[in-house]
XYZ file of C-alpha atoms in Angstrom:
519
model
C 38.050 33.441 -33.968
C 36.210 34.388 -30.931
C 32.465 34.897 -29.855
C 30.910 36.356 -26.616
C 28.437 34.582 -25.166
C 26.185 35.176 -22.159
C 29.650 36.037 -20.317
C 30.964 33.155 -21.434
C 33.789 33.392 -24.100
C 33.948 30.268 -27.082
C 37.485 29.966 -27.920
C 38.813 27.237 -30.746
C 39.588 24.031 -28.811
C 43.782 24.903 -29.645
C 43.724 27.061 -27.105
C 42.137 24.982 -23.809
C 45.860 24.462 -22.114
C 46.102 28.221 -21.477
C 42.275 28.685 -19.945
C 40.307 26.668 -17.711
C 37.557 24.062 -17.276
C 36.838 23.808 -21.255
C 32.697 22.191 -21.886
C 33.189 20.904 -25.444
C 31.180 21.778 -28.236
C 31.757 20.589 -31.914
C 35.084 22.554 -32.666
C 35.128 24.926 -30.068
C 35.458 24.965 -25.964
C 33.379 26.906 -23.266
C 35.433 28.243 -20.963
C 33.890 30.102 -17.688
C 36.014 32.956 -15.704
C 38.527 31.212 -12.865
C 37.258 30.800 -9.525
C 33.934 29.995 -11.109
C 33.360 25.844 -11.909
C 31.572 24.075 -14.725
C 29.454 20.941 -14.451
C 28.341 18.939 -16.687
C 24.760 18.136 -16.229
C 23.901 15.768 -19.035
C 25.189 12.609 -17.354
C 23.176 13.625 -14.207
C 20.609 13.817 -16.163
C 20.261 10.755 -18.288
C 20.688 8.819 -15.403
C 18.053 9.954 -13.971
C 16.249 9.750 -17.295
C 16.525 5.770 -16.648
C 15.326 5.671 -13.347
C 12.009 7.533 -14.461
C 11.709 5.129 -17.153
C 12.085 2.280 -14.423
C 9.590 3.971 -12.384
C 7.155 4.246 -15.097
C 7.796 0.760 -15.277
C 6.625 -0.010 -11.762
C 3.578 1.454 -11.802
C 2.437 -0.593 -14.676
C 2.198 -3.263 -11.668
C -0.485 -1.943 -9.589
C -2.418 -0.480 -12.473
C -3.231 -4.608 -13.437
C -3.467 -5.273 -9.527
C -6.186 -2.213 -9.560
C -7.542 -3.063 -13.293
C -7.433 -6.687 -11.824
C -9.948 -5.833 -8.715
C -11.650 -3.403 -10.551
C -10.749 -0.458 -8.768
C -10.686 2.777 -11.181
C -7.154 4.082 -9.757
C -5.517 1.721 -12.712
C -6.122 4.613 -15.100
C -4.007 6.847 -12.598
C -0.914 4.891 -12.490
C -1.515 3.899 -16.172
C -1.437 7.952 -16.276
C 1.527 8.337 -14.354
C 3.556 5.996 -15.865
C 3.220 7.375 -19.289
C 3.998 10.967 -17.580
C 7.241 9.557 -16.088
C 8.093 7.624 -19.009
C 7.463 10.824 -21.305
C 9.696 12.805 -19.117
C 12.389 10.046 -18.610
C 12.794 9.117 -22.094
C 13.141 13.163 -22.928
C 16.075 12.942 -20.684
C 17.591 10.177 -22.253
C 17.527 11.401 -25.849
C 18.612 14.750 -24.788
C 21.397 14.262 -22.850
C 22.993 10.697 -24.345
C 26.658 10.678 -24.081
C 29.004 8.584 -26.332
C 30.840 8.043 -22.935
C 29.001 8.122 -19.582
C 31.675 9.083 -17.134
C 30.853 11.137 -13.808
C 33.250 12.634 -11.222
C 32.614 12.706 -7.388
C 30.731 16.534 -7.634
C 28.415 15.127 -10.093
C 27.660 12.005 -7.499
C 26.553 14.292 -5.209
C 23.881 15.866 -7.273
C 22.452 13.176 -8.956
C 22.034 10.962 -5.724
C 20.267 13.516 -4.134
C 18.286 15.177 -7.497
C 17.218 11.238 -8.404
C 15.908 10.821 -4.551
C 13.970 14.107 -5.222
C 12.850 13.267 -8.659
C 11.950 9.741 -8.063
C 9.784 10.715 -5.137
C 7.724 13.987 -6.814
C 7.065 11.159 -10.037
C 5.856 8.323 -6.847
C 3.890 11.134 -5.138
C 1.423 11.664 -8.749
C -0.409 8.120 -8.113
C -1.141 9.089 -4.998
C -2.222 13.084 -5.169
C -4.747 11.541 -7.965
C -6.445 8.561 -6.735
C -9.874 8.073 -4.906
C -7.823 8.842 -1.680
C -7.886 12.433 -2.369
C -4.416 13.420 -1.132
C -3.102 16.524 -1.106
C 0.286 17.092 -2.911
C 1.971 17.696 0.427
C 0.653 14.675 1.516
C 1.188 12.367 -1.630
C 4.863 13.988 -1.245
C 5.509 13.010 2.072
C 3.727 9.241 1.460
C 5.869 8.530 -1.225
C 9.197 10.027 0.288
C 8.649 7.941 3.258
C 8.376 4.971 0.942
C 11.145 5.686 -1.236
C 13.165 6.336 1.457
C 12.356 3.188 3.911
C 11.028 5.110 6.697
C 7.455 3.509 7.164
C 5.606 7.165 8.129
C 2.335 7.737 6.884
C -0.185 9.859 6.609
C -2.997 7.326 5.087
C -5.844 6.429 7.133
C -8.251 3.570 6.445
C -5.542 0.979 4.852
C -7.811 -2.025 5.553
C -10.192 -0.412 2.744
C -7.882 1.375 0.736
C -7.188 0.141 -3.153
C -4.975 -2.620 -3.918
C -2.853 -1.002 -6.167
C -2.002 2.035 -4.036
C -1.434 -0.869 -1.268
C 1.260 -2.386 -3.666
C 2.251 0.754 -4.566
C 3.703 1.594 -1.021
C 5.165 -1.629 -0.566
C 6.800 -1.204 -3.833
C 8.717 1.903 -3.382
C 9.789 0.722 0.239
C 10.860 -2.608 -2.095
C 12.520 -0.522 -4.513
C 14.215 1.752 -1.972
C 15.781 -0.877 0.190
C 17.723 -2.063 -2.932
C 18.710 1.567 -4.366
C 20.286 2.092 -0.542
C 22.215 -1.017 -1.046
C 23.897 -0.631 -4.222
C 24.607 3.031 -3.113
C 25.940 2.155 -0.440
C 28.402 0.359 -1.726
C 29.043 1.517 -5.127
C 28.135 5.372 -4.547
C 28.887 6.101 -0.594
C 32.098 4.389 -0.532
C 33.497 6.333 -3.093
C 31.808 9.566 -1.458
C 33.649 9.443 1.357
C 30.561 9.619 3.008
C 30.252 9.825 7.412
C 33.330 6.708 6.685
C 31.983 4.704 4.379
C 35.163 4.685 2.477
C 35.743 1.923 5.143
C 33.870 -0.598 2.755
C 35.960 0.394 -0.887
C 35.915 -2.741 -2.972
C 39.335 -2.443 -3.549
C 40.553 -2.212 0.222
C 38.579 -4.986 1.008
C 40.138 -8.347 1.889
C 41.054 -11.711 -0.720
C 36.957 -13.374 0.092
C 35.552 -9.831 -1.585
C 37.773 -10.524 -5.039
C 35.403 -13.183 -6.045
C 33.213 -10.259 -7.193
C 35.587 -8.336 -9.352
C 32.916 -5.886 -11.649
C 30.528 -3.870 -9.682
C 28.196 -4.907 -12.350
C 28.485 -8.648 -11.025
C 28.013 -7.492 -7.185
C 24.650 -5.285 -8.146
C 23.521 -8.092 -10.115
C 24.005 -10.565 -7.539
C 22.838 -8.227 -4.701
C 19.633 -7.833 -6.786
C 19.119 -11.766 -7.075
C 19.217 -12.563 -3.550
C 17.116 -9.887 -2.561
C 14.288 -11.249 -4.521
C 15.027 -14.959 -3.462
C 14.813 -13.100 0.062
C 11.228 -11.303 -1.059
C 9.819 -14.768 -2.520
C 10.747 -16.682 0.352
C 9.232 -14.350 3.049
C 6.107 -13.632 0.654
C 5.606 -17.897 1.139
C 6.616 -17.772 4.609
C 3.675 -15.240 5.591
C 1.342 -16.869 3.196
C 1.817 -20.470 5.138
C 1.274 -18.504 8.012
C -1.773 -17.282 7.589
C -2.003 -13.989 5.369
C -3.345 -13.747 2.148
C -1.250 -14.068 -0.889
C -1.784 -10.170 -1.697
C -0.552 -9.048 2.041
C 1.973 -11.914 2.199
C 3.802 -10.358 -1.143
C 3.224 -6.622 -0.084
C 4.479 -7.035 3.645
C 7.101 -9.236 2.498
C 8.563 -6.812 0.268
C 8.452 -3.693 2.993
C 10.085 -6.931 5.873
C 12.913 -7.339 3.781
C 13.733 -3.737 2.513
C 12.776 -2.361 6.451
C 10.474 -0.080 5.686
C 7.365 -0.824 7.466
C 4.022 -0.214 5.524
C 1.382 -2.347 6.248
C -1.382 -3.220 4.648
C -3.563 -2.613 8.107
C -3.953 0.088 10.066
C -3.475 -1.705 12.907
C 0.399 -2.601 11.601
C 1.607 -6.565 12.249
C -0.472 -5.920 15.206
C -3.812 -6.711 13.003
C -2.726 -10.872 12.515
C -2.307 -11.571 16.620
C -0.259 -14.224 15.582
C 2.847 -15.422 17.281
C 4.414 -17.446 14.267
C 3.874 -13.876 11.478
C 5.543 -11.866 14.836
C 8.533 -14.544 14.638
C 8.473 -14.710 10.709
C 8.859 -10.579 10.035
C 11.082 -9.861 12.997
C 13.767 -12.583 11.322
C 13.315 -10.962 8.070
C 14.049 -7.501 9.693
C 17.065 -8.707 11.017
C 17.861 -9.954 7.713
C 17.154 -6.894 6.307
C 19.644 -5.227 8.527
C 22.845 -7.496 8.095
C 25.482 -6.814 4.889
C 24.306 -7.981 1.907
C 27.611 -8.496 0.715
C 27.983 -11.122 3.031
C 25.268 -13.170 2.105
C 27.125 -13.418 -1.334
C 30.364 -14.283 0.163
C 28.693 -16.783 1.912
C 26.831 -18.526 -1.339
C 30.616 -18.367 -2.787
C 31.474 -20.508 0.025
C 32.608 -18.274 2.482
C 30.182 -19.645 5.076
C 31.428 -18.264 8.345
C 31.696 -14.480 6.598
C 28.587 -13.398 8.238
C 29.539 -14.077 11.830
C 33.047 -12.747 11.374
C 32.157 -9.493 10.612
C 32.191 -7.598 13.561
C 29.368 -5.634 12.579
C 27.127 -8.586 12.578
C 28.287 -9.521 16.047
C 27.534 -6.218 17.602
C 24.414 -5.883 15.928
C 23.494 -9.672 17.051
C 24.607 -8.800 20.841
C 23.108 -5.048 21.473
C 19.933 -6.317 19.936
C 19.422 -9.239 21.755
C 20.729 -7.365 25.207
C 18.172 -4.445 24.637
C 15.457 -7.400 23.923
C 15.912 -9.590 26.868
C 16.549 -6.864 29.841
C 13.275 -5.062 28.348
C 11.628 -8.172 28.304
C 12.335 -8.900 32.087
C 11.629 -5.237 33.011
C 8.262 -5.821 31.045
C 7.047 -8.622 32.769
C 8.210 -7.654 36.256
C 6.704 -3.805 36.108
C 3.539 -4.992 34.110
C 3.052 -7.955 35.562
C 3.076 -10.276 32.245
C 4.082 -13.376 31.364
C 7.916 -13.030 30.282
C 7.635 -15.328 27.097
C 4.679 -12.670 26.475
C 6.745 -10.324 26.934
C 9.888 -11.355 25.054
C 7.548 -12.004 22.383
C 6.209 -8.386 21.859
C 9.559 -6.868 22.713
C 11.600 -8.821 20.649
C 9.520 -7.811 17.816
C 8.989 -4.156 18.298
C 12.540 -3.354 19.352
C 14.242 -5.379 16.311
C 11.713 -3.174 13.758
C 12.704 -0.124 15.753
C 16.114 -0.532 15.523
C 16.570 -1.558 12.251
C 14.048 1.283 11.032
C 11.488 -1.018 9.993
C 8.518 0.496 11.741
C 6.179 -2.268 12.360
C 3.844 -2.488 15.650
C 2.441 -5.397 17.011
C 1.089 -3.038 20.200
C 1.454 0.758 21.753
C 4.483 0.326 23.799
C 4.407 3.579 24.799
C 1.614 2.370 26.798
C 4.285 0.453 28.751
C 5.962 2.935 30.797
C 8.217 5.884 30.745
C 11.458 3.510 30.980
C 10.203 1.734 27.699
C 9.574 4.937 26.178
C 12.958 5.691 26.688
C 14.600 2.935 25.452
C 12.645 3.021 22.415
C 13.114 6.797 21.583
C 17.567 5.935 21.848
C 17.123 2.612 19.879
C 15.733 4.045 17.298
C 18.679 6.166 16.248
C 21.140 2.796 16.422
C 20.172 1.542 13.127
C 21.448 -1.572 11.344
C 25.158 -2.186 9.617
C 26.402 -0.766 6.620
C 25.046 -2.245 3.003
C 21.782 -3.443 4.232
C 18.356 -1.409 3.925
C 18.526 -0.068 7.200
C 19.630 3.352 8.030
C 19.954 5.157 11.526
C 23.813 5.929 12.980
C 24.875 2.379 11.961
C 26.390 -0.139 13.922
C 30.057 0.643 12.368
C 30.080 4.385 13.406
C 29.250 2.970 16.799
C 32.739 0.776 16.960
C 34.151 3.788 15.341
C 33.122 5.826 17.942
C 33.674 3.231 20.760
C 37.765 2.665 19.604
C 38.029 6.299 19.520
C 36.586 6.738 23.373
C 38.974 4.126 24.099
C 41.756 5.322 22.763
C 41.246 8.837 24.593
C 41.164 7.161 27.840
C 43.667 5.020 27.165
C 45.782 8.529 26.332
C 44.520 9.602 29.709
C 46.112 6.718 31.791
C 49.402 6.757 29.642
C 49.971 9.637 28.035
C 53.389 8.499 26.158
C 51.637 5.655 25.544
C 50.976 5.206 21.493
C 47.498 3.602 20.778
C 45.811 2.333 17.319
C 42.177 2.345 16.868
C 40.791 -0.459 14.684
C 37.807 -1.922 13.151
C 37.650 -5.548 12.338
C 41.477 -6.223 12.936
C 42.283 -3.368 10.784
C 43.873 0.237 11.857
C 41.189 2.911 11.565
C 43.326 5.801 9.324
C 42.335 9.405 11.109
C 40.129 9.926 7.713
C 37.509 7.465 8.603
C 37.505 8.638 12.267
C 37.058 12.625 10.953
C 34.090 11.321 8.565
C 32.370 9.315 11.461
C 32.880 12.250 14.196
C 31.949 14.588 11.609
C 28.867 12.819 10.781
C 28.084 12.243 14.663
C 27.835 16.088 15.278
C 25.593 16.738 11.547
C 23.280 13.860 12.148
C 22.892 15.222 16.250
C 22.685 18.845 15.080
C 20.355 18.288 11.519
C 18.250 16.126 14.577
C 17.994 19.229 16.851
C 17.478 22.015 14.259
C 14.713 19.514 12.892
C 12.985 19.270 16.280
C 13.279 22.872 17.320
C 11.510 23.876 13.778
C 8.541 21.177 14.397
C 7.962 22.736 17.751
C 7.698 26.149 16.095
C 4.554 24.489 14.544
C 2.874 23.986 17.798
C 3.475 20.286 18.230
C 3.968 19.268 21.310
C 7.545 18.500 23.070
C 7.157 14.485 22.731
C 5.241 15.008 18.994
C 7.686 17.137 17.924
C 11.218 15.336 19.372
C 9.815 11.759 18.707
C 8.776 13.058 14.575
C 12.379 14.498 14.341
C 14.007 11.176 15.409
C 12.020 9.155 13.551
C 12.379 11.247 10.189
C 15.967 11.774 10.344
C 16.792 7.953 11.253
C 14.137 6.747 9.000
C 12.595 4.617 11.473
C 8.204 5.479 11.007
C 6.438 5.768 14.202
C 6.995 8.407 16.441
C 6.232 8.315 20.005
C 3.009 9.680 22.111
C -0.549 9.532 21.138
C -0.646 11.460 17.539
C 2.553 9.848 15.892
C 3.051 7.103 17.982
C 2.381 3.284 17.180
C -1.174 3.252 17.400
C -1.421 7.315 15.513
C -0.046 8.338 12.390
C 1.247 12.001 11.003
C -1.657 12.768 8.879
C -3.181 15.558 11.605
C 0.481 17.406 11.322
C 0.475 20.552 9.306
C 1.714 21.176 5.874
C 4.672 22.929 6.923
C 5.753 19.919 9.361
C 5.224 16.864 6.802
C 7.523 19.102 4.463
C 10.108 19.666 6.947
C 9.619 15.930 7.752
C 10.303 15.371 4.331
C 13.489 16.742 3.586
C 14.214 14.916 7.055
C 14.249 11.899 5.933
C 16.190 12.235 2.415
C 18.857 13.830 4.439
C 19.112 10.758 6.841
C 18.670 8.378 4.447
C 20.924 10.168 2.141
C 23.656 9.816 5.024
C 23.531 13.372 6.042
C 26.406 14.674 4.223
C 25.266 13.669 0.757
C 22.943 16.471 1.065
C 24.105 18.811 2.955
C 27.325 19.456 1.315
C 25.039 20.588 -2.149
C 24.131 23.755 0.111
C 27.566 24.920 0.769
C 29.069 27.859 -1.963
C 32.512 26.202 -2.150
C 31.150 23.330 -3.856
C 29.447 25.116 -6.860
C 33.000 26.500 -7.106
C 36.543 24.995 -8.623
């Protein structure tokens, strides 16, 4: 028995060892001709089935903030969530699986389709309430939450409604822990730009203790909202009110920057909130996976890490050298000056995004500085994104080893990270990566100055998109501007910026290449 259908051929399921990739239905397989490849989209899809109906479920939250200060945008999210929900349970019933397996090629597609998806269902509350947003605008608001990057295009935050205030600090919230567990449940087994450096099961005896990735997300997901509480009470003892305590604690600890006020952290003026957030940044930006190896009683993990130490030490070396050059250029005070340095450079290098001032008001040596430390980034399986500190050691071993080559030729040299031999797979991904994120940064630039911005508005809004940091530099995107005077086409191309940085480059970019749609 045979049928022809839409150049496909059904053929009794007997016969699969002689033809190839078989798509099961009832009795019979679907076979497509070789050469050709066959993927199965129903997993991809119920998955992101659930995450819709977990979305829907967030916005339930600042529809009672809104319903709660009478603002009429609660009937908007109360919309949108029964949209998403709609949609997301459709998925679910129409693509449930008896068993939910999915293979590395399906990965790809549904971490990058649920980015996508997730962020056109955030954009609806905001293209429909009393803000009157564009799409392209509501798009690019909620992919810079989603996505941790801190960008926006709102003005007039210190009278905009609660609930879209909660919403943005939400989907930064919600981000921040999605970029954990994917990076190390997801990424790892990717072989993403070298993550596979950070596979469960090649990591040492003190990572055993969490044996089920199950128990790691859980646990993950615990301390970040111990981490969320105790900031929110932090800030509030400090001086904020309980509403911008919880909403800037929840965009601190996930690095991702909106505010409440236009004027950023800057708005408070006060030296204890600067100290409080730029802790919790840093915080942010450190393995989470190591916080839980501490609470198991590993309590030196943290420091041992050689991640955490670099991070610690270029940090803290950036802060105090632009500190002195601060106060002896601008004539300042230099606890003044470590004060707003230490705080602006910790959220720029971690991505965070925050401003307590313009520093770009500061000179053309700080505007330097800030323009490469933005791209550093913070270590692997935090909420930060940028380069990351580990593709910098990567990088660094691999420098020395060529000049070591250089001196002794015969010589045989082994590159390692955290007293372990890098194999020449991890130091492909990571130079690999190096030259997509440099070039995606460049073609990204070049196409927002065929816009019309300006060299420093167009460079600065590249960098910041791709590494996911927020502000730009210069008077329109800078600290003290935001990107809502850009053009459509630029906030679009900003866009798909900053899901392919904080999608690690590679996750996207290998969906556009034939060979992968192929066996």
């Amino acid at each position: 028995m045979q049928t022809e259908f839409s150049g496909m051929q059904w053929l009794p399921k007997t016969e699969h060892q002689t033809h190839h990739m078989p798509f099961v239905r009832g009795d019979f397989a679907v076979y497509v001709p070789r050469g050709a490849s066959l993927i199965d989209f129903r997993p991809i899809l119920f998955i992101v089935g659930i995450l819709l109906c977990t979305l829907s479920i967030g916005m339930f939250i600042p529809a009672l903030v809104d319903l709660y200060y009478g603002q009429r945008d609660w009937i908007v999210f109360s919309a949108a969530s029964f949209v998403s929900l709609f949609v997301g349970g459709a998925l679910i019933m129409m693509n449930r699986m008896d068993n939910l397996k999915i293979n590395s090629r399906q990965a790809f597609i549904l971490t990058t389709l649920s980015w996508l998806v997730l962020t056109a269902a955030s954009a609806l509350p905001f293209a429909f309430s009393d803000l009157d947003m564009s799409y392209t605008d509501a798009f690019f608001e909620a992919m810079s939450g989603i996505s941790t990057t801190g960008s926006t295009v709102i003005v007039g935050l210190d009278t905009a409604p609660q609930g879209i205030l909660l919403w943005r600090a939400l989907l930064q919230w919600l981000g921040g822990i999605g970029i954990i567990v994917m990076a190390i449940a997801v990424m790892p087994m990717l072989r993403v730009g070298g993550m596979q450096l950070f596979r469960m099961e090649n990591s040492d005896k003190s990572d055993k203790a969490f044996p089920r990735a199950t128990q790691i997300a859980m646990g993950i997901a615990m301390l970040y909202l111990s981490f969320t509480g105790l900031w929110a009470i932090m800030l509030w003892w400090a001086g904020m009110t309980p509403f911008d305590a919880i909403a800037h604690s929840m965009t601190t600890i996930a690095t991702g920057g909106f505010s409440t006020k236009d004027a950023s952290i800057g708005h408070y003026d006060s030296a204890t909130i600067d100290v409080i957030i730029t802790l919790g940044m840093a915080t942010g930006a450190l393995p989470f996976i190591l916080y839980l190896q501490m609470l198991r009683g590993q309590g030196r993990a943290l420091f041992r890490d050689s991640q955490v130490r670099w991070f610690i030490t270029i940090a803290v070396s950036i802060v105090v050298g632009l500190a002195l050059w601060h106060s002896e250029t601008n004539n300042v005070d230099f606890l003044y000056a470590l004060r707003f340095t230490s705080f602006n450079i910790v959220s720029v290098m971690t991505g965070t995004g925050y401003a307590t001032t313009d520093y770009g008001l500061w000179g053309p040596f700080a505007v330097t500085v800030f323009f490469f430390v933005m791209f550093i980034g913070g270590c692997a399986g935090s909420t930060t994104c940028g380069v990351k500190i580990f593709r910098l050691q990567v990088l660094y071993e691999i420098a020395k080893i060529q000049l070591s080559h250089m001196l002794r030729p015969h010589g045989v040299f082994i590159a390692y990270y955290n007293r372990k031999p890098l194999s020449e797979d991890v130091t492909e991904s990571v130079l690999s990566f190096f030259f997509l994120f440099v070039f995606c940064f460049v073609v990204l630039a070049a196409a927002l100055g065929a816009m019309g911005l300006d060299f420093i508005t167009a460079v600065s809004s590249a960098g910041t998109a791709i590494a996911n940091v927020g502000p730009g530099l210069g008077p329109i995107v800078g600290p003290s501007g935001n990107f809502a005077t850009l053009p459509d086409g630029a906030k679009w191309l900003m866009s798909i910026g900053m899901l392919i940085g904080r999608l690690e480059v590679f996750t996207v970019l290998v969906l556009l290449f034939p060979a992968f749609w192929r066996d």
